[in-house]
mmCIF file of C-alpha atoms in Angstrom:
data_model
loop_
_atom_site.group_PDB
_atom_site.id
_atom_site.type_symbol
_atom_site.label_atom_id
_atom_site.label_comp_id
_atom_site.label_asym_id
_atom_site.label_seq_id
_atom_site.Cartn_x
_atom_site.Cartn_y
_atom_site.Cartn_z
ATOM 1 C CA MET F 109 5.048 -3.493 -44.749
ATOM 2 C CA ALA F 110 3.958 -6.175 -42.299
ATOM 3 C CA ALA F 111 6.772 -7.815 -40.389
ATOM 4 C CA ALA F 112 7.616 -11.384 -41.224
ATOM 5 C CA ASP F 113 5.937 -13.562 -38.624
ATOM 6 C CA ASP F 114 9.014 -15.586 -37.906
ATOM 7 C CA VAL F 115 11.192 -12.604 -37.019
ATOM 8 C CA GLU F 116 11.872 -12.447 -33.332
ATOM 9 C CA PHE F 117 14.707 -10.846 -31.394
ATOM 10 C CA ALA F 118 15.182 -12.080 -27.843
ATOM 11 C CA ASP F 119 18.042 -9.697 -27.074
ATOM 12 C CA THR F 120 20.682 -7.481 -28.616
ATOM 13 C CA ASP F 121 22.792 -10.443 -29.763
ATOM 14 C CA ASP F 122 20.086 -11.360 -32.263
ATOM 15 C CA LEU F 123 20.291 -8.008 -34.034
ATOM 16 C CA ASP F 124 22.394 -7.195 -37.067
ATOM 17 C CA GLU F 125 24.001 -3.791 -37.409
ATOM 18 C CA ALA F 126 21.054 -2.054 -39.060
ATOM 19 C CA GLU F 127 18.651 -3.541 -36.553
ATOM 20 C CA GLN F 128 20.838 -2.441 -33.660
ATOM 21 C CA GLU F 129 20.766 1.097 -34.948
ATOM 22 C CA ALA F 130 17.000 0.933 -35.397
ATOM 23 C CA VAL F 131 16.330 -0.403 -31.903
ATOM 24 C CA GLN F 132 18.570 2.234 -30.359
ATOM 25 C CA ASP F 133 16.867 4.985 -32.318
ATOM 26 C CA LEU F 134 13.496 3.753 -31.131
ATOM 27 C CA LEU F 135 14.662 3.577 -27.522
ATOM 28 C CA PHE F 136 16.322 6.968 -27.481
ATOM 29 C CA ARG F 137 13.138 8.561 -28.800
ATOM 30 C CA LEU F 138 11.064 6.886 -26.105
ATOM 31 C CA ALA F 139 13.456 7.473 -23.226
ATOM 32 C CA ASP F 140 14.461 11.042 -24.039
ATOM 33 C CA ASP F 141 10.856 12.180 -24.494
ATOM 34 C CA GLU F 142 9.952 10.834 -21.065
ATOM 35 C CA LEU F 143 13.006 12.234 -19.311
ATOM 36 C CA VAL F 144 12.715 15.749 -20.685
ATOM 37 C CA LEU F 145 8.954 15.958 -20.229
ATOM 38 C CA ALA F 146 9.331 14.865 -16.594
ATOM 39 C CA GLU F 147 12.028 17.476 -16.105
ATOM 40 C CA ARG F 148 9.653 20.175 -17.380
ATOM 41 C CA TYR F 149 6.708 18.891 -15.333
ATOM 42 C CA THR F 150 8.687 19.268 -12.129
ATOM 43 C CA GLU F 151 8.717 23.032 -12.715
ATOM 44 C CA TRP F 152 5.111 22.945 -11.538
ATOM 45 C CA GLN F 153 6.147 21.807 -8.077
ATOM 46 C CA VAL F 154 4.595 24.229 -5.581
ATOM 47 C CA ARG F 155 3.210 26.249 -8.506
ATOM 48 C CA ALA F 156 0.191 24.273 -9.695
ATOM 49 C CA PRO F 157 -3.300 25.751 -9.127
ATOM 50 C CA THR F 158 -4.008 23.713 -5.985
ATOM 51 C CA LEU F 159 -2.042 21.507 -3.628
ATOM 52 C CA GLU F 160 -3.774 18.415 -4.973
ATOM 53 C CA SER F 161 -3.113 19.207 -8.623
ATOM 54 C CA ASP F 162 0.467 19.951 -7.668
ATOM 55 C CA ILE F 163 0.920 16.541 -6.103
ATOM 56 C CA SER F 164 -0.765 14.857 -9.057
ATOM 57 C CA MET F 165 1.547 16.589 -11.509
ATOM 58 C CA ALA F 166 4.580 15.603 -9.460
ATOM 59 C CA ASN F 167 3.337 12.039 -9.437
ATOM 60 C CA ILE F 168 2.920 12.055 -13.201
ATOM 61 C CA ALA F 169 6.467 13.393 -13.515
ATOM 62 C CA GLN F 170 7.668 10.522 -11.343
ATOM 63 C CA ASP F 171 5.841 8.051 -13.563
ATOM 64 C CA GLU F 172 7.461 9.485 -16.682
ATOM 65 C CA LEU F 173 10.897 9.347 -15.074
ATOM 66 C CA GLY F 174 10.233 5.710 -14.231
ATOM 67 C CA HIS F 175 9.326 5.039 -17.856
ATOM 68 C CA ALA F 176 12.473 6.790 -19.044
ATOM 69 C CA ARG F 177 14.438 4.503 -16.751
ATOM 70 C CA LEU F 178 12.757 1.407 -18.184
ATOM 71 C CA TRP F 179 13.784 2.402 -21.700
ATOM 72 C CA TYR F 180 17.303 3.515 -20.733
ATOM 73 C CA GLU F 181 17.765 0.142 -19.024
ATOM 74 C CA VAL F 182 17.352 -1.554 -22.389
ATOM 75 C CA LEU F 183 19.919 0.817 -23.904
ATOM 76 C CA LYS F 184 22.393 -0.406 -21.302
ATOM 77 C CA ASP F 185 22.375 -3.733 -23.153
ATOM 78 C CA PHE F 186 24.033 -1.862 -25.993
ATOM 79 C CA GLY F 187 26.949 -0.992 -23.744
ATOM 80 C CA TYR F 188 25.881 2.409 -22.421
ATOM 81 C CA ASP F 189 25.663 3.265 -18.754
ATOM 82 C CA GLU F 190 23.637 5.969 -17.028
ATOM 83 C CA THR F 191 26.570 8.356 -17.119
ATOM 84 C CA ASP F 192 26.799 8.107 -20.925
ATOM 85 C CA LEU F 193 23.045 8.165 -21.377
ATOM 86 C CA ILE F 194 22.320 11.310 -19.416
ATOM 87 C CA TRP F 195 25.017 13.117 -17.510
ATOM 88 C CA GLU F 196 27.922 13.035 -19.933
ATOM 89 C CA ARG F 197 25.854 13.078 -23.094
ATOM 90 C CA ASP F 198 25.980 16.067 -25.423
ATOM 91 C CA ALA F 199 22.775 18.075 -25.385
ATOM 92 C CA ASP F 200 22.739 17.728 -29.180
ATOM 93 C CA ASP F 201 22.604 13.956 -28.956
ATOM 94 C CA PHE F 202 19.222 13.920 -27.259
ATOM 95 C CA ARG F 203 16.443 12.721 -29.550
ATOM 96 C CA HIS F 204 13.333 13.989 -27.826
ATOM 97 C CA SER F 205 10.645 15.885 -29.679
ATOM 98 C CA THR F 206 10.817 19.668 -29.325
ATOM 99 C CA LEU F 207 7.317 19.532 -27.786
ATOM 100 C CA VAL F 208 8.661 18.371 -24.439
ATOM 101 C CA GLU F 209 11.460 20.918 -24.096
ATOM 102 C CA GLN F 210 9.328 24.052 -24.548
ATOM 103 C CA PRO F 211 9.303 26.248 -21.443
ATOM 104 C CA PHE F 212 6.092 27.094 -19.612
ATOM 105 C CA GLU F 213 4.967 30.673 -19.291
ATOM 106 C CA GLU F 214 4.592 31.455 -15.611
ATOM 107 C CA GLY F 215 1.226 30.236 -14.397
ATOM 108 C CA ASP F 216 0.120 28.919 -17.794
ATOM 109 C CA TRP F 217 -1.571 25.786 -16.496
ATOM 110 C CA ALA F 218 -3.478 25.358 -19.759
ATOM 111 C CA ASP F 219 -0.155 24.871 -21.503
ATOM 112 C CA ALA F 220 0.869 22.130 -19.083
ATOM 113 C CA ILE F 221 -2.448 20.329 -19.509
ATOM 114 C CA VAL F 222 -2.607 20.678 -23.290
ATOM 115 C CA ARG F 223 0.969 19.495 -23.584
ATOM 116 C CA ALA F 224 0.304 16.542 -21.300
ATOM 117 C CA TYR F 225 -2.742 15.655 -23.361
ATOM 118 C CA LEU F 226 -1.050 15.895 -26.767
ATOM 119 C CA TYR F 227 1.863 13.876 -25.467
ATOM 120 C CA ASP F 228 -0.104 11.242 -23.572
ATOM 121 C CA VAL F 229 -2.346 10.432 -26.532
ATOM 122 C CA ALA F 230 0.745 10.070 -28.717
ATOM 123 C CA GLU F 231 2.405 7.881 -26.128
ATOM 124 C CA ASP F 232 -0.667 5.720 -25.765
ATOM 125 C CA ILE F 233 -0.865 5.145 -29.519
ATOM 126 C CA GLN F 234 2.834 4.505 -29.804
ATOM 127 C CA LEU F 235 2.890 2.037 -26.913
ATOM 128 C CA HIS F 236 0.053 0.063 -28.431
ATOM 129 C CA ALA F 237 2.059 -0.122 -31.636
ATOM 130 C CA LEU F 238 4.921 -1.597 -29.586
ATOM 131 C CA GLU F 239 2.859 -4.252 -27.828
ATOM 132 C CA ASN F 240 3.789 -6.785 -30.479
ATOM 133 C CA SER F 241 7.288 -5.558 -31.122
ATOM 134 C CA THR F 242 9.614 -8.241 -32.442
ATOM 135 C CA PHE F 243 12.235 -7.043 -29.949
ATOM 136 C CA GLU F 244 11.382 -8.801 -26.725
ATOM 137 C CA PRO F 245 12.901 -6.349 -24.184
ATOM 138 C CA ILE F 246 10.707 -3.573 -25.605
ATOM 139 C CA ARG F 247 7.598 -5.718 -25.827
ATOM 140 C CA ASP F 248 8.033 -6.859 -22.228
ATOM 141 C CA ARG F 249 8.034 -3.326 -20.882
ATOM 142 C CA VAL F 250 5.031 -1.931 -22.691
ATOM 143 C CA GLY F 251 2.410 -3.263 -20.271
ATOM 144 C CA LYS F 252 4.134 -1.739 -17.283
ATOM 145 C CA VAL F 253 4.220 1.694 -18.894
ATOM 146 C CA LEU F 254 0.665 1.518 -20.231
ATOM 147 C CA GLY F 255 -0.556 0.655 -16.743
ATOM 148 C CA GLU F 256 0.402 4.118 -15.561
ATOM 149 C CA GLU F 257 -0.626 6.006 -18.653
ATOM 150 C CA ASP F 258 -4.372 5.610 -18.160
ATOM 151 C CA TYR F 259 -4.253 7.964 -15.216
ATOM 152 C CA HIS F 260 -2.277 10.547 -17.161
ATOM 153 C CA LEU F 261 -4.863 10.599 -19.929
ATOM 154 C CA GLU F 262 -7.763 10.699 -17.523
ATOM 155 C CA TYR F 263 -6.140 13.546 -15.645
ATOM 156 C CA ALA F 264 -5.433 15.584 -18.759
ATOM 157 C CA THR F 265 -8.874 15.100 -20.341
ATOM 158 C CA ASN F 266 -10.598 15.841 -17.060
ATOM 159 C CA TRP F 267 -8.739 19.134 -16.715
ATOM 160 C CA LEU F 268 -9.252 20.052 -20.359
ATOM 161 C CA LYS F 269 -13.018 19.722 -20.039
ATOM 162 C CA ARG F 270 -12.938 22.025 -17.034
ATOM 163 C CA LEU F 271 -10.615 24.579 -18.561
ATOM 164 C CA ALA F 272 -12.685 24.725 -21.742
ATOM 165 C CA ALA F 273 -15.917 25.177 -19.819
ATOM 166 C CA ASP F 274 -15.737 28.981 -19.811
ATOM 167 C CA ASP F 275 -14.588 31.615 -22.287
ATOM 168 C CA GLU F 276 -11.376 32.612 -20.593
ATOM 169 C CA GLY F 277 -10.241 29.045 -20.003
ATOM 170 C CA ARG F 278 -11.191 27.996 -23.521
ATOM 171 C CA GLU F 279 -9.141 30.841 -24.928
ATOM 172 C CA ASN F 280 -6.119 29.743 -22.889
ATOM 173 C CA VAL F 281 -6.510 26.175 -24.088
ATOM 174 C CA GLN F 282 -6.894 27.337 -27.690
ATOM 175 C CA ASP F 283 -3.743 29.451 -27.411
ATOM 176 C CA ALA F 284 -1.824 26.498 -26.034
ATOM 177 C CA VAL F 285 -3.085 24.197 -28.794
ATOM 178 C CA ASP F 286 -2.164 26.728 -31.481
ATOM 179 C CA ARG F 287 1.290 27.148 -30.015
ATOM 180 C CA LEU F 288 2.054 23.506 -29.197
ATOM 181 C CA TYR F 289 0.436 21.646 -32.068
ATOM 182 C CA PRO F 290 3.318 22.103 -34.534
ATOM 183 C CA TYR F 291 5.770 20.927 -31.897
ATOM 184 C CA ALA F 292 3.574 17.925 -31.151
ATOM 185 C CA LEU F 293 3.853 16.904 -34.814
ATOM 186 C CA THR F 294 7.578 16.414 -34.303
ATOM 187 C CA LEU F 295 6.720 13.464 -32.059
ATOM 188 C CA PHE F 296 6.102 11.610 -35.314
ATOM 189 C CA GLU F 297 9.122 12.787 -37.258
ATOM 190 C CA PRO F 298 11.798 10.267 -38.138
ATOM 191 C CA ALA F 299 15.414 11.157 -37.430
ATOM 192 C CA ASP F 300 16.445 9.168 -40.464
ATOM 193 C CA GLU F 301 14.105 7.683 -43.089
ATOM 194 C CA GLU F 302 16.259 4.614 -43.538
ATOM 195 C CA VAL F 303 16.363 3.817 -39.847
ATOM 196 C CA GLU F 304 12.623 4.395 -39.599
ATOM 197 C CA ALA F 305 12.093 1.983 -42.522
ATOM 198 C CA THR F 306 14.098 -0.676 -40.683
ATOM 199 C CA ILE F 307 12.022 -0.146 -37.534
ATOM 200 C CA VAL F 308 8.869 -0.937 -39.452
ATOM 201 C CA GLU F 309 10.234 -3.636 -41.783
ATOM 202 C CA ARG F 310 11.641 -5.668 -38.926
ATOM 203 C CA GLY F 311 8.466 -5.257 -36.921
ATOM 204 C CA LEU F 312 10.185 -3.413 -34.076
ATOM 205 C CA ARG F 313 7.143 -1.134 -34.104
ATOM 206 C CA GLY F 314 3.840 -2.364 -35.511
ATOM 207 C CA GLU F 315 2.953 0.812 -37.385
ATOM 208 C CA ASP F 316 4.927 3.494 -39.176
ATOM 209 C CA LEU F 317 5.091 7.095 -38.008
ATOM 210 C CA VAL F 318 2.628 8.364 -40.609
ATOM 211 C CA GLU F 319 0.017 5.897 -39.418
ATOM 212 C CA LEU F 320 0.668 6.786 -35.802
ATOM 213 C CA ARG F 321 0.374 10.475 -36.577
ATOM 214 C CA ASP F 322 -2.913 10.018 -38.411
ATOM 215 C CA THR F 323 -4.406 8.028 -35.563
ATOM 216 C CA TRP F 324 -3.168 10.635 -33.105
ATOM 217 C CA HIS F 325 -4.520 13.529 -35.129
ATOM 218 C CA ASP F 326 -7.971 11.943 -35.436
ATOM 219 C CA ARG F 327 -8.197 11.174 -31.768
ATOM 220 C CA VAL F 328 -6.883 14.534 -30.609
ATOM 221 C CA SER F 329 -9.073 16.565 -32.927
ATOM 222 C CA ASP F 330 -12.225 14.544 -32.147
ATOM 223 C CA PHE F 331 -11.847 15.226 -28.466
ATOM 224 C CA LEU F 332 -10.648 18.812 -28.637
ATOM 225 C CA GLU F 333 -13.399 19.772 -31.081
ATOM 226 C CA SER F 334 -15.948 18.209 -28.742
ATOM 227 C CA ILE F 335 -14.951 20.740 -26.079
ATOM 228 C CA GLY F 336 -14.968 23.682 -28.477
ATOM 229 C CA ILE F 337 -11.298 23.823 -29.415
ATOM 230 C CA GLU F 338 -10.177 24.140 -33.017
ATOM 231 C CA VAL F 339 -7.389 21.887 -34.191
ATOM 232 C CA PRO F 340 -5.260 22.676 -37.235
ATOM 233 C CA GLY F 341 -5.869 20.333 -40.174
ATOM 234 C CA LEU F 342 -3.176 17.919 -41.131
ATOM 235 C CA ASP F 343 -1.923 18.663 -44.637
ATOM 236 C CA LEU F 344 -0.930 15.295 -45.892
ATOM 237 C CA PRO F 345 2.062 15.053 -48.148
ATOM 238 C CA ASP F 346 1.308 14.203 -51.791
ATOM 239 C CA GLN F 347 2.910 10.808 -51.552
ATOM 240 C CA TYR F 348 0.920 9.521 -48.690
ATOM 241 C CA ASP F 349 3.037 6.477 -47.982
ATOM 242 C CA VAL F 350 6.309 8.392 -47.896
ATOM 243 C CA HIS F 351 7.158 10.276 -44.774
ATOM 244 C CA ILE F 352 7.429 13.897 -45.806
ATOM 245 C CA SER F 353 7.261 16.605 -43.243
ATOM 246 C CA PRO F 354 4.092 18.612 -43.458
ATOM 247 C CA ASP F 355 4.582 22.338 -43.992
ATOM 248 C CA GLU F 356 3.357 23.191 -40.554
ATOM 249 C CA LEU F 357 6.319 21.602 -38.795
ATOM 250 C CA PRO F 358 8.379 23.917 -36.609
ATOM 251 C CA GLU F 359 11.940 24.846 -37.472
ATOM 252 C CA HIS F 360 13.526 22.434 -35.004
ATOM 253 C CA LEU F 361 12.406 18.813 -34.893
ATOM 254 C CA GLY F 362 14.431 17.514 -31.981
ATOM 255 C CA ARG F 363 14.410 13.959 -33.323
ATOM 256 C CA ASP F 364 17.520 14.638 -35.373
ATOM 257 C CA GLY F 365 19.346 16.274 -32.447
ATOM 258 C CA ASP F 366 18.412 19.757 -33.667
ATOM 259 C CA HIS F 367 16.705 21.454 -30.741
ATOM 260 C CA THR F 368 15.359 24.865 -29.792
ATOM 261 C CA ASP F 369 17.572 27.001 -27.518
ATOM 262 C CA HIS F 370 15.315 26.107 -24.611
ATOM 263 C CA TRP F 371 16.785 22.627 -24.510
ATOM 264 C CA GLU F 372 20.334 23.841 -24.014
ATOM 265 C CA SER F 373 19.345 25.829 -20.925
ATOM 266 C CA LEU F 374 17.136 23.066 -19.560
ATOM 267 C CA PHE F 375 19.942 20.553 -20.026
ATOM 268 C CA ASP F 376 22.393 22.850 -18.234
ATOM 269 C CA GLU F 377 19.950 23.204 -15.381
ATOM 270 C CA MET F 378 19.366 19.454 -15.242
ATOM 271 C CA THR F 379 23.077 18.693 -15.054
ATOM 272 C CA GLU F 380 24.075 21.727 -12.965
ATOM 273 C CA ALA F 381 24.557 19.879 -9.681
ATOM 274 C CA TYR F 382 26.444 17.096 -11.427
ATOM 275 C CA ASP F 383 28.781 19.620 -13.035
ATOM 276 C CA GLU F 384 29.238 21.760 -9.953
ATOM 277 C CA LEU F 385 30.109 18.766 -7.821
ATOM 278 C CA GLY F 386 32.741 17.849 -10.376
ATOM 279 C CA ARG F 387 31.246 14.428 -10.909
ATOM 280 C CA ASP F 388 32.337 12.154 -13.681
ATOM 281 C CA TYR F 389 29.902 9.328 -13.106
ATOM 282 C CA ALA F 390 26.264 8.963 -12.034
ATOM 283 C CA THR F 391 25.724 8.120 -8.380
ATOM 284 C CA HIS F 392 22.926 5.792 -7.326
ATOM 285 C CA ILE F 393 20.757 6.015 -4.264
ATOM 286 C CA MET F 394 18.750 2.936 -5.163
ATOM 287 C CA ASP F 395 19.677 -0.518 -6.366
ATOM 288 C CA ASP F 396 18.940 -1.237 -9.986
ATOM 289 C CA ASP F 397 15.562 -2.768 -10.688
ATOM 290 C CA GLU F 398 17.054 -5.868 -12.144
ATOM 291 C CA MET S 267 -15.072 21.787 -1.457
ATOM 292 C CA ILE S 268 -13.600 19.180 0.875
ATOM 293 C CA TRP S 269 -13.968 15.456 0.281
ATOM 294 C CA GLU S 270 -13.182 12.986 3.043
ATOM 295 C CA VAL S 271 -11.255 9.987 1.790
ATOM 296 C CA PHE S 272 -11.651 6.397 2.983
ATOM 297 C CA ARG S 273 -9.142 3.758 2.013
ATOM 298 C CA GLN S 274 -9.548 0.000 1.880
ATOM 299 C CA ASN S 275 -6.365 -2.067 2.094
ATOM 300 C CA GLN S 276 -7.718 -5.189 0.478
ATOM 301 C CA ALA S 277 -11.032 -6.596 -0.649
ATOM 302 C CA GLY S 278 -13.265 -7.385 2.319
ATOM 303 C CA ASP S 279 -11.612 -4.890 4.681
ATOM 304 C CA TYR S 280 -13.476 -1.870 6.006
ATOM 305 C CA HIS S 281 -12.829 1.443 4.328
ATOM 306 C CA THR S 282 -10.968 3.530 6.890
ATOM 307 C CA HIS S 283 -10.810 7.294 6.967
ATOM 308 C CA CYS S 284 -7.356 8.447 5.875
ATOM 309 C CA GLY S 285 -7.609 12.173 5.205
ATOM 310 C CA ASN S 286 -9.222 14.507 2.707
ATOM 311 C CA VAL S 287 -8.759 16.339 -0.589
ATOM 312 C CA HIS S 288 -9.954 19.664 -1.973
ATOM 313 C CA ALA S 289 -11.781 19.205 -5.258
ATOM 314 C CA PRO S 290 -14.699 20.843 -7.057
ATOM 315 C CA ASP S 291 -16.565 17.594 -7.698
ATOM 316 C CA ARG S 292 -16.554 13.840 -7.194
ATOM 317 C CA GLU S 293 -14.715 13.030 -10.414
ATOM 318 C CA MET S 294 -11.756 15.196 -9.590
ATOM 319 C CA ALA S 295 -11.848 14.251 -5.912
ATOM 320 C CA LEU S 296 -11.304 10.638 -6.989
ATOM 321 C CA LEU S 297 -8.440 11.623 -9.283
ATOM 322 C CA PHE S 298 -6.730 13.531 -6.498
ATOM 323 C CA ALA S 299 -7.442 10.913 -3.843
ATOM 324 C CA GLU S 300 -5.876 8.249 -6.020
ATOM 325 C CA ILE S 301 -2.566 10.076 -5.949
ATOM 326 C CA GLN S 302 -2.703 11.522 -2.484
ATOM 327 C CA HIS S 303 -4.007 8.543 -0.547
ATOM 328 C CA GLY S 304 -3.665 5.477 -2.740
ATOM 329 C CA ARG S 305 -0.088 5.780 -3.855
ATOM 330 C CA ARG S 306 2.081 4.834 -0.906
ATOM 331 C CA LYS S 307 0.040 2.246 0.928
ATOM 332 C CA PRO S 308 -1.504 -0.946 -0.415
ATOM 333 C CA THR S 309 -4.910 0.109 -1.684
ATOM 334 C CA ASN S 310 -7.758 -1.895 -3.078
ATOM 335 C CA SER S 311 -10.405 0.820 -3.136
ATOM 336 C CA LEU S 312 -11.028 4.450 -2.181
ATOM 337 C CA TRP S 313 -14.232 6.248 -1.285
ATOM 338 C CA VAL S 314 -14.647 9.989 -1.423
ATOM 339 C CA VAL S 315 -17.485 11.604 0.503
ATOM 340 C CA PRO S 316 -18.438 15.286 0.601
ATOM 341 C CA GLN S 317 -17.523 16.508 4.064
ATOM 342 C CA ASP S 318 -20.942 18.163 4.447
ATOM 343 C CA GLU S 319 -22.666 14.843 3.889
ATOM 344 C CA ILE S 320 -21.085 13.243 6.926
ATOM 345 C CA GLY S 321 -23.345 13.139 9.958
ATOM 346 C CA GLU S 322 -21.752 13.333 13.385
ATOM 347 C CA VAL S 323 -22.750 12.730 16.971
ATOM 348 C CA ASP S 324 -20.088 13.227 19.637
ATOM 349 C CA THR S 325 -19.630 13.158 23.412
ATOM 350 C CA GLU S 326 -21.158 16.608 23.752
ATOM 351 C CA ASP S 327 -24.459 15.275 22.484
ATOM 352 C CA ALA S 328 -24.411 11.706 23.651
ATOM 353 C CA LYS S 329 -23.441 9.450 26.525
ATOM 354 C CA PHE S 330 -21.991 6.665 24.501
ATOM 355 C CA GLY S 331 -22.793 3.340 26.136
ATOM 356 C CA GLY S 332 -24.969 4.954 28.816
ATOM 357 C CA THR S 333 -23.965 6.124 32.292
ATOM 358 C CA THR S 334 -24.757 3.036 34.381
ATOM 359 C CA ASP S 335 -22.851 -0.200 34.706
ATOM 360 C CA LYS S 336 -23.617 -2.381 31.710
ATOM 361 C CA SER S 337 -20.876 -4.865 32.051
ATOM 362 C CA TYR S 338 -23.420 -7.610 31.304
ATOM 363 C CA ARG S 339 -22.849 -6.666 27.701
ATOM 364 C CA PHE S 340 -19.640 -8.549 27.992
ATOM 365 C CA ALA S 341 -19.418 -12.299 28.508
ATOM 366 C CA ARG S 342 -17.611 -12.095 31.864
ATOM 367 C CA THR S 343 -19.918 -14.332 33.905
ATOM 368 C CA TYR S 344 -18.931 -17.454 32.010
ATOM 369 C CA ASN S 345 -15.295 -17.516 33.093
ATOM 370 C CA VAL S 346 -14.850 -21.127 34.086
ATOM 371 C CA GLU S 347 -11.370 -22.646 33.687
ATOM 372 C CA PRO S 348 -10.151 -22.816 31.078
ATOM 373 C CA ALA S 349 -12.045 -19.845 29.627
ATOM 374 C CA ALA S 350 -13.354 -20.291 26.125
ATOM 375 C CA GLU S 351 -11.477 -18.276 23.580
ATOM 376 C CA GLU S 352 -14.501 -16.041 22.958
ATOM 377 C CA VAL S 353 -15.003 -15.366 26.664
ATOM 378 C CA GLU S 354 -11.389 -14.461 27.121
ATOM 379 C CA ALA S 355 -11.605 -12.071 24.172
ATOM 380 C CA SER S 356 -14.736 -10.460 25.524
ATOM 381 C CA GLU S 357 -13.138 -9.941 28.942
ATOM 382 C CA LYS S 358 -10.123 -8.444 27.407
ATOM 383 C CA GLU S 359 -12.363 -6.083 25.446
ATOM 384 C CA LEU S 360 -14.206 -5.068 28.588
ATOM 385 C CA ASN S 361 -11.033 -4.452 30.580
ATOM 386 C CA GLU S 362 -9.607 -2.453 27.730
ATOM 387 C CA ALA S 363 -12.827 -0.371 27.445
ATOM 388 C CA GLU S 364 -12.806 0.335 31.161
ATOM 389 C CA ARG S 365 -9.178 1.263 31.154
ATOM 390 C CA LYS S 366 -9.744 3.699 28.307
ATOM 391 C CA ARG S 367 -12.789 5.196 29.956
ATOM 392 C CA GLY S 368 -10.674 5.754 33.040
ATOM 393 C CA GLU S 369 -8.080 7.542 30.991
ATOM 394 C CA ALA S 370 -10.586 9.803 29.253
#
């Protein structure tokens, strides 16, 4: 399924209808994941185990928000503005994985770290698969995002090693892995098989979701097993090259707009000030990057 | 455990003390320092040093510079007109040092 070498899209004008849909799908997945994860991370403000880990988490949240903005900026080329993309959008139109919308139990730092780790490895793998995207605006942004992701991974792995160093911590990490792993698999679920096929055929992403998921699973389980954490096996579908959801997927995938109830309440909270102030457009406190 | 943090603006500059972080070991101290002290200002490099490892001598223990007049340490006797740039700088340094000593 390698992309034809001569295919190259400089901007949205070069895309036909199917390609437009595919690029938008790709961007919404990227942007929504980052936005919602950042929103959850900020719940750790003033609640992380130490002042320093608090500030680090807040910084990571800021990074992810910045990445969301980079991807939403590209969506603006399709005629959306920030108001449509976030504030006036239906909660059901968000395409993030259900991993990032799950609430944290109070004080469950292991959950935050495990989630960050599962997500950051997936993001790292996905970004590398976008480095040679045939769609230039995506390709151009990958380096910027990857530049900040190294820290996130280092931070998460560093904490995981520490948490898993004693029995109680290891148990907390194991619980979090058991709970979050099925949700993490939804990171690699397509919203629509046809759209996903276009993404790969036109070289918008270098690898398909099954390949990404396999790479992710191998990397995640190698590391987690090395610190004494068990990782569920990945039951591959019979037809390996067709994307069929493994049995262990959770009920709600997120990618198709079907979310857990937690998203509805998080979305309400996120847009509460906007609603209460009776706004009908997004205000800006900073000039646009470009 | 407290780690003192030293920040270098750009290659070749001195590392200057800029604060500290709480961390159980060097690895995590570096991770925290990166965010807490390297994020807002231009940073080329950070050092973290265990607070206990820093040796200190202060005015209670020492008479820094001695107690007698040692103005010969400065190049003030060469002030012919026009003063060489280096001489002028040295004088300025001396006057500044004396002024500050007076204030202390």
